Amino acid sequence: MRSSLYGKDLLSLADLSSEQLTELLDTALRIKRDTKAGRVSAPLSGKSVAIIMQKASIRTRVSFEVATARLGAHPVVMTGQNGAFSRGEPVNDTARVLDGYVDCIVLRTYADSLIEELAHHARVPVVNALTDKFHPCQGLADLLTVRERFGSFAGLKLVYIGDGSNNMAHTYLQAGALVGMDVAIATPDDYRPDADILAAAHVIASGTGAHLTVTSDVYEAAEAADVIVTDTFTSMGQEDEHDLRLNIFKAYRVDDSLMERASARAIFMHCLPAHRGEEVTSEVIDGPQSVIYAQAENRVHAQQALLSLLLNERNE
């Protein structure tokens, strides 16, 4: 039976219902088990996926290429500023041309306006592989990691520490709201999440029971947390602000004293690349509570599930 996700775009996790997100995670878990057991199928044989990376990437590019190939489809990778949407061609023209070549477009870019315009014009599914506001594919992998570790999201509390205005903070608010998991964002007052995104997440959370909070008190936020997660203080494009941002966020570094506030069963996650000594200490990220490598591996399983549900008419 065809999934309700068939033919859809994924620009942020808010494009999913709670039921669709559960279906996606169930599919990812099944695909991961099958892959580990050597059970291979190619449900997307004969299809092609355009993977456009306007920002540098290791995990996103490799995981999407591998996910596409494992499904039997052909990945068409375009990287750098000259790979696509260059030479002044209107987005409409690029979208309609790619429509004739590929069955899905994956885009990692800067402003959300570009991927929104692309999705408006393209007739094939468009997937956000990172924009300034959202990183839904990383969110899927992180939810998969949490579910593997705890079995469900009921009663869990995820705490994100760092820049509350970045794409991962926004994605965790949407993720928690959809699965009914409490989420706390610990961030300086000047770096709170986008007000519209936070308000929309609260609307979703009202239907699932998730409790969403934003605070500048990092120790209060970490109290009894089941998941502590952070991200680099200086994202791509912010390199000139590196020293300034280190000073602003110095009280938000994840260290042993902060992890001691969390639950005894708490895990630490980071979407990588990490800067040891800046947003997290080596003792934490390389310690026994860290699951960063399992989290990174889950990118490929989650994206394989996503592409399968978007493109496979028979939901295999």
Short mmCIF file of C-alpha atoms in Angstrom, two decimals:
data_model
loop_
_atom_site.label_atom_id
_atom_site.label_comp_id
_atom_site.label_asym_id
_atom_site.label_seq_id
_atom_site.Cartn_x
_atom_site.Cartn_y
_atom_site.Cartn_z
CA MET A 1 0.00 0.00 0.00
CA ARG A 2 1.28 3.46 -0.89
CA SER A 3 2.40 5.60 2.07
CA SER A 4 0.65 8.90 2.73
CA LEU A 5 4.15 10.39 2.35
CA TYR A 6 4.35 9.32 -1.30
CA GLY A 7 5.13 12.30 -3.55
CA LYS A 8 5.35 14.79 -0.67
CA ASP A 9 8.00 17.45 0.04
CA LEU A 10 9.89 17.56 3.33
CA LEU A 11 11.03 21.11 4.06
CA SER A 12 10.75 20.80 7.84
CA LEU A 13 9.47 18.18 10.29
CA ALA A 14 6.30 20.26 10.60
CA ASP A 15 5.38 18.95 7.14
CA LEU A 16 4.74 15.57 8.82
CA SER A 17 1.88 14.45 11.00
CA SER A 18 2.68 12.51 14.15
CA GLU A 19 1.44 9.36 12.41
CA GLN A 20 3.65 9.95 9.36
CA LEU A 21 6.67 10.54 11.58
CA THR A 22 6.00 7.29 13.43
CA GLU A 23 5.67 5.44 10.11
CA LEU A 24 8.97 6.93 8.99
CA LEU A 25 10.80 5.87 12.17
CA ASP A 26 9.24 2.38 12.03
CA THR A 27 10.43 2.05 8.44
CA ALA A 28 13.93 3.25 9.36
CA LEU A 29 14.20 0.69 12.14
CA ARG A 30 13.07 -2.09 9.78
CA ILE A 31 15.51 -0.99 7.08
CA LYS A 32 18.35 -0.85 9.61
CA ARG A 33 17.59 -4.37 10.85
CA ASP A 34 17.39 -5.70 7.28
CA THR A 35 20.64 -4.00 6.31
CA LYS A 36 22.48 -5.39 9.33
CA ALA A 37 21.10 -8.86 8.52
CA GLY A 38 22.24 -8.62 4.91
CA ARG A 39 18.70 -8.52 3.54
CA VAL A 40 18.94 -6.19 0.55
CA SER A 41 16.21 -4.95 -1.78
CA ALA A 42 16.15 -2.27 -4.44
CA PRO A 43 12.61 -0.83 -4.47
CA LEU A 44 13.70 2.35 -6.28
CA SER A 45 15.51 0.63 -9.14
CA GLY A 46 15.38 2.78 -12.25
CA LYS A 47 14.84 6.04 -10.35
CA SER A 48 17.29 8.93 -9.86
CA VAL A 49 17.78 11.43 -7.03
CA ALA A 50 19.44 14.84 -7.49
CA ILE A 51 21.57 15.66 -4.42
CA ILE A 52 22.49 19.36 -4.48
CA MET A 53 25.02 20.48 -1.85
CA GLN A 54 25.51 24.26 -1.88
CA LYS A 55 27.15 24.06 1.55
CA ALA A 56 30.11 21.85 2.44
CA SER A 57 29.09 18.46 3.77
CA ILE A 58 30.46 15.04 4.67
CA ARG A 59 27.69 13.29 6.61
CA THR A 60 24.76 14.66 4.60
CA ARG A 61 26.32 14.03 1.21
CA VAL A 62 27.66 10.54 1.94
CA SER A 63 24.58 9.37 3.81
CA PHE A 64 22.24 10.53 1.03
CA GLU A 65 24.44 8.96 -1.66
CA VAL A 66 24.58 5.65 0.21
CA ALA A 67 20.86 5.71 1.06
CA THR A 68 19.98 6.35 -2.59
CA ALA A 69 22.27 3.61 -3.86
CA ARG A 70 21.03 1.05 -1.30
CA LEU A 71 17.49 1.61 -2.57
CA GLY A 72 18.62 0.87 -6.10
CA ALA A 73 18.28 4.46 -7.33
CA HIS A 74 20.99 6.53 -8.99
CA PRO A 75 22.38 9.52 -7.03
CA VAL A 76 23.22 12.60 -9.12
CA VAL A 77 25.44 14.75 -6.92
CA MET A 78 26.02 18.45 -7.56
CA THR A 79 28.28 20.31 -5.12
CA GLY A 80 29.41 23.88 -4.50
CA GLN A 81 28.04 27.20 -5.56
CA ASN A 82 28.47 26.30 -9.26
CA GLY A 83 26.66 22.96 -9.02
CA ALA A 84 23.10 24.21 -9.42
CA PHE A 85 21.13 27.46 -9.36
CA SER A 86 24.16 29.25 -10.79
CA ARG A 87 24.51 31.45 -13.86
CA GLY A 88 21.36 33.36 -12.94
CA GLU A 89 18.91 30.74 -14.16
CA PRO A 90 15.45 31.21 -12.62
CA VAL A 91 14.59 28.62 -9.99
CA ASN A 92 11.45 27.78 -11.95
CA ASP A 93 13.50 26.76 -15.00
CA THR A 94 15.92 24.68 -12.94
CA ALA A 95 13.05 22.94 -11.16
CA ARG A 96 11.19 22.09 -14.35
CA VAL A 97 14.37 20.84 -16.05
CA LEU A 98 15.28 18.60 -13.11
CA ASP A 99 11.70 17.31 -13.13
CA GLY A 100 12.48 15.72 -16.47
CA TYR A 101 15.64 14.01 -15.25
CA VAL A 102 15.16 12.86 -11.66
CA ASP A 103 12.47 11.57 -9.31
CA CYS A 104 13.46 13.60 -6.23
CA ILE A 105 15.55 16.68 -5.42
CA VAL A 106 17.58 16.87 -2.20
CA LEU A 107 18.92 20.36 -1.45
CA ARG A 108 21.38 21.62 1.20
CA THR A 109 21.48 25.39 1.04
CA TYR A 110 21.30 28.66 2.98
CA ALA A 111 18.06 30.66 2.87
CA ASP A 112 14.80 28.76 3.25
CA SER A 113 13.29 30.92 0.53
CA LEU A 114 15.25 29.03 -2.16
CA ILE A 115 14.02 25.57 -1.18
CA GLU A 116 10.48 26.91 -0.70
CA GLU A 117 10.54 28.32 -4.25
CA LEU A 118 12.04 25.09 -5.59
CA ALA A 119 9.32 23.01 -3.93
CA HIS A 120 6.67 25.35 -5.31
CA HIS A 121 7.79 24.80 -8.90
CA ALA A 122 9.08 21.20 -8.84
CA ARG A 123 6.66 18.37 -9.49
CA VAL A 124 8.93 15.78 -7.89
CA PRO A 125 9.44 15.60 -4.09
CA VAL A 126 11.89 18.13 -2.62
CA VAL A 127 13.83 17.27 0.55
CA ASN A 128 15.55 19.77 2.83
CA ALA A 129 19.07 18.53 3.60
CA LEU A 130 19.75 21.66 5.70
CA THR A 131 18.74 25.30 5.49
CA ASP A 132 19.26 28.27 7.78
CA LYS A 133 16.06 27.52 9.73
CA PHE A 134 15.64 23.73 9.62
CA HIS A 135 17.55 20.43 9.43
CA PRO A 136 14.77 17.82 9.30
CA CYS A 137 16.91 14.90 8.12
CA GLN A 138 19.25 15.31 11.08
CA GLY A 139 16.15 15.50 13.25
CA LEU A 140 14.92 12.16 11.88
CA ALA A 141 18.26 10.51 12.66
CA ASP A 142 18.26 11.97 16.17
CA LEU A 143 14.73 10.77 16.87
CA LEU A 144 15.70 7.33 15.59
CA THR A 145 18.67 7.31 17.97
CA VAL A 146 16.53 8.32 20.95
CA ARG A 147 13.89 5.73 20.15
CA GLU A 148 16.49 2.98 19.79
CA ARG A 149 17.95 3.87 23.17
CA PHE A 150 14.73 4.34 25.16
CA GLY A 151 12.15 2.34 23.19
CA SER A 152 9.64 5.20 23.02
CA PHE A 153 9.40 8.94 23.59
CA ALA A 154 6.89 8.80 26.43
CA GLY A 155 8.07 10.67 29.50
CA LEU A 156 11.38 11.72 27.97
CA LYS A 157 12.99 15.16 28.17
CA LEU A 158 15.42 16.39 25.51
CA VAL A 159 17.51 19.46 26.29
CA TYR A 160 19.22 21.41 23.55
CA ILE A 161 22.01 23.71 24.76
CA GLY A 162 23.53 26.46 22.63
CA ASP A 163 22.30 28.79 19.90
CA GLY A 164 18.52 28.63 20.23
CA SER A 165 17.99 30.49 16.96
CA ASN A 166 19.66 27.91 14.73
CA ASN A 167 18.22 25.15 12.56
CA MET A 168 18.74 22.33 15.08
CA ALA A 169 16.95 24.15 17.90
CA HIS A 170 13.97 24.76 15.59
CA THR A 171 14.04 21.13 14.44
CA TYR A 172 14.08 19.76 18.01
CA LEU A 173 11.07 21.89 18.93
CA GLN A 174 9.13 20.43 16.00
CA ALA A 175 10.39 16.90 16.66
CA GLY A 176 9.46 16.92 20.33
CA ALA A 177 6.07 18.42 19.61
CA LEU A 178 5.26 15.71 17.04
CA VAL A 179 6.31 12.70 19.12
CA GLY A 180 5.12 13.99 22.51
CA MET A 181 8.60 14.42 24.02
CA ASP A 182 9.39 17.36 26.31
CA VAL A 183 11.99 19.73 24.86
CA ALA A 184 13.88 22.50 26.66
CA ILE A 185 16.04 25.01 24.80
CA ALA A 186 18.79 26.58 26.93
CA THR A 187 20.13 29.66 25.19
CA PRO A 188 21.04 33.33 25.84
CA ASP A 189 18.07 35.69 25.67
CA ASP A 190 19.32 37.22 22.41
CA TYR A 191 19.38 33.81 20.71
CA ARG A 192 15.91 32.52 21.42
CA PRO A 193 14.12 30.46 18.71
CA ASP A 194 12.15 32.14 15.96
CA ALA A 195 8.88 33.24 17.58
CA ASP A 196 6.68 31.96 14.75
CA ILE A 197 8.36 28.54 14.70
CA LEU A 198 8.07 28.25 18.48
CA ALA A 199 4.40 29.24 18.39
CA ALA A 200 3.66 26.69 15.66
CA ALA A 201 5.46 23.99 17.65
CA HIS A 202 3.33 24.82 20.68
CA VAL A 203 0.20 24.27 18.57
CA ILE A 204 1.43 20.81 17.55
CA ALA A 205 2.47 20.04 21.13
CA SER A 206 -1.00 20.86 22.39
CA GLY A 207 -2.18 17.74 20.59
CA THR A 208 0.57 15.38 21.77
CA GLY A 209 1.16 16.57 25.34
CA ALA A 210 4.77 17.66 24.79
CA HIS A 211 6.02 20.45 27.05
CA LEU A 212 8.24 22.98 25.25
CA THR A 213 10.30 25.54 27.18
CA VAL A 214 12.97 28.14 26.44
CA THR A 215 15.27 29.37 29.21
CA SER A 216 18.63 31.06 29.67
CA ASP A 217 19.32 28.92 32.76
CA VAL A 218 21.31 25.99 31.42
CA TYR A 219 21.47 24.08 34.72
CA GLU A 220 17.74 24.41 35.27
CA ALA A 221 17.11 23.09 31.76
CA ALA A 222 19.45 20.10 32.20
CA GLU A 223 17.76 18.94 35.40
CA ALA A 224 16.58 15.31 34.98
CA ALA A 225 17.14 15.39 31.21
CA ASP A 226 17.20 12.10 29.31
CA VAL A 227 18.96 13.57 26.27
CA ILE A 228 21.50 16.39 26.28
CA VAL A 229 22.31 17.70 22.81
CA THR A 230 24.33 20.58 21.49
CA ASP A 231 25.66 21.96 18.22
CA THR A 232 28.62 24.04 17.14
CA PHE A 233 28.51 27.61 18.42
CA THR A 234 29.76 28.87 15.03
CA SER A 235 27.95 27.51 12.00
CA MET A 236 29.06 27.74 8.39
CA GLY A 237 28.91 31.36 7.26
CA GLN A 238 29.49 32.67 10.82
CA GLU A 239 33.28 32.17 10.88
CA ASP A 240 33.93 35.91 11.27
CA GLU A 241 31.90 35.84 14.51
CA HIS A 242 33.82 32.88 15.99
CA ASP A 243 35.56 34.66 18.88
CA LEU A 244 32.50 36.77 19.69
CA ARG A 245 30.22 33.73 19.74
CA LEU A 246 32.62 31.73 21.92
CA ASN A 247 32.39 34.51 24.49
CA ILE A 248 28.59 34.77 24.26
CA PHE A 249 28.05 31.01 24.61
CA LYS A 250 30.88 30.16 27.02
CA ALA A 251 28.40 29.45 29.84
CA TYR A 252 26.57 26.97 27.56
CA ARG A 253 29.39 24.47 27.07
CA VAL A 254 28.36 20.91 27.92
CA ASP A 255 30.72 19.49 30.56
CA ASP A 256 30.65 16.88 33.31
CA SER A 257 29.01 19.22 35.84
CA LEU A 258 26.13 19.80 33.45
CA MET A 259 25.74 16.11 32.63
CA GLU A 260 25.53 15.41 36.37
CA ARG A 261 22.27 17.40 36.46
CA ALA A 262 20.75 15.04 33.90
CA SER A 263 19.18 11.67 34.53
CA ALA A 264 21.54 8.80 35.32
CA ARG A 265 20.45 7.16 32.05
CA ALA A 266 20.99 10.31 29.99
CA ILE A 267 22.72 10.22 26.62
CA PHE A 268 24.72 12.95 24.89
CA MET A 269 24.19 13.75 21.20
CA HIS A 270 25.86 16.12 18.73
CA CYS A 271 25.10 16.34 15.01
CA LEU A 272 28.81 16.98 14.23
CA PRO A 273 31.22 18.38 13.33
CA ALA A 274 32.14 19.02 16.96
CA HIS A 275 34.66 21.44 18.39
CA ARG A 276 36.02 19.87 21.55
CA GLY A 277 36.66 22.47 24.21
CA GLU A 278 34.14 24.91 22.71
CA GLU A 279 30.51 23.66 22.84
CA VAL A 280 31.45 20.37 24.59
CA THR A 281 34.36 18.96 26.53
CA SER A 282 36.30 15.92 25.35
CA GLU A 283 35.31 14.15 28.56
CA VAL A 284 31.63 14.31 27.59
CA ILE A 285 31.71 13.75 23.82
CA ASP A 286 34.20 10.89 24.14
CA GLY A 287 32.66 9.56 27.35
CA PRO A 288 30.33 6.62 28.04
CA GLN A 289 27.10 8.63 27.68
CA SER A 290 27.95 9.84 24.17
CA VAL A 291 26.12 8.22 21.24
CA ILE A 292 27.41 10.51 18.50
CA TYR A 293 28.61 7.79 16.15
CA ALA A 294 25.39 5.77 16.34
CA GLN A 295 23.56 9.07 15.77
CA ALA A 296 25.68 9.77 12.67
CA GLU A 297 25.12 6.26 11.28
CA ASN A 298 21.38 6.70 11.67
CA ARG A 299 21.46 9.46 9.06
CA VAL A 300 21.66 6.84 6.31
CA HIS A 301 18.93 4.60 7.75
CA ALA A 302 16.54 7.51 8.35
CA GLN A 303 17.12 8.97 4.88
CA GLN A 304 16.76 5.56 3.25
CA ALA A 305 13.36 5.29 4.93
CA LEU A 306 12.42 8.82 3.87
CA LEU A 307 13.33 8.31 0.21
CA SER A 308 11.60 4.94 0.17
CA LEU A 309 8.33 6.36 1.48
CA LEU A 310 8.45 9.44 -0.77
CA LEU A 311 9.22 7.54 -3.98
CA ASN A 312 8.07 3.93 -3.66
CA GLU A 313 4.46 3.40 -4.69
CA ARG A 314 4.32 0.02 -2.95
CA ASN A 315 5.91 1.07 0.42
CA GLU A 316 8.45 -1.79 0.49
#
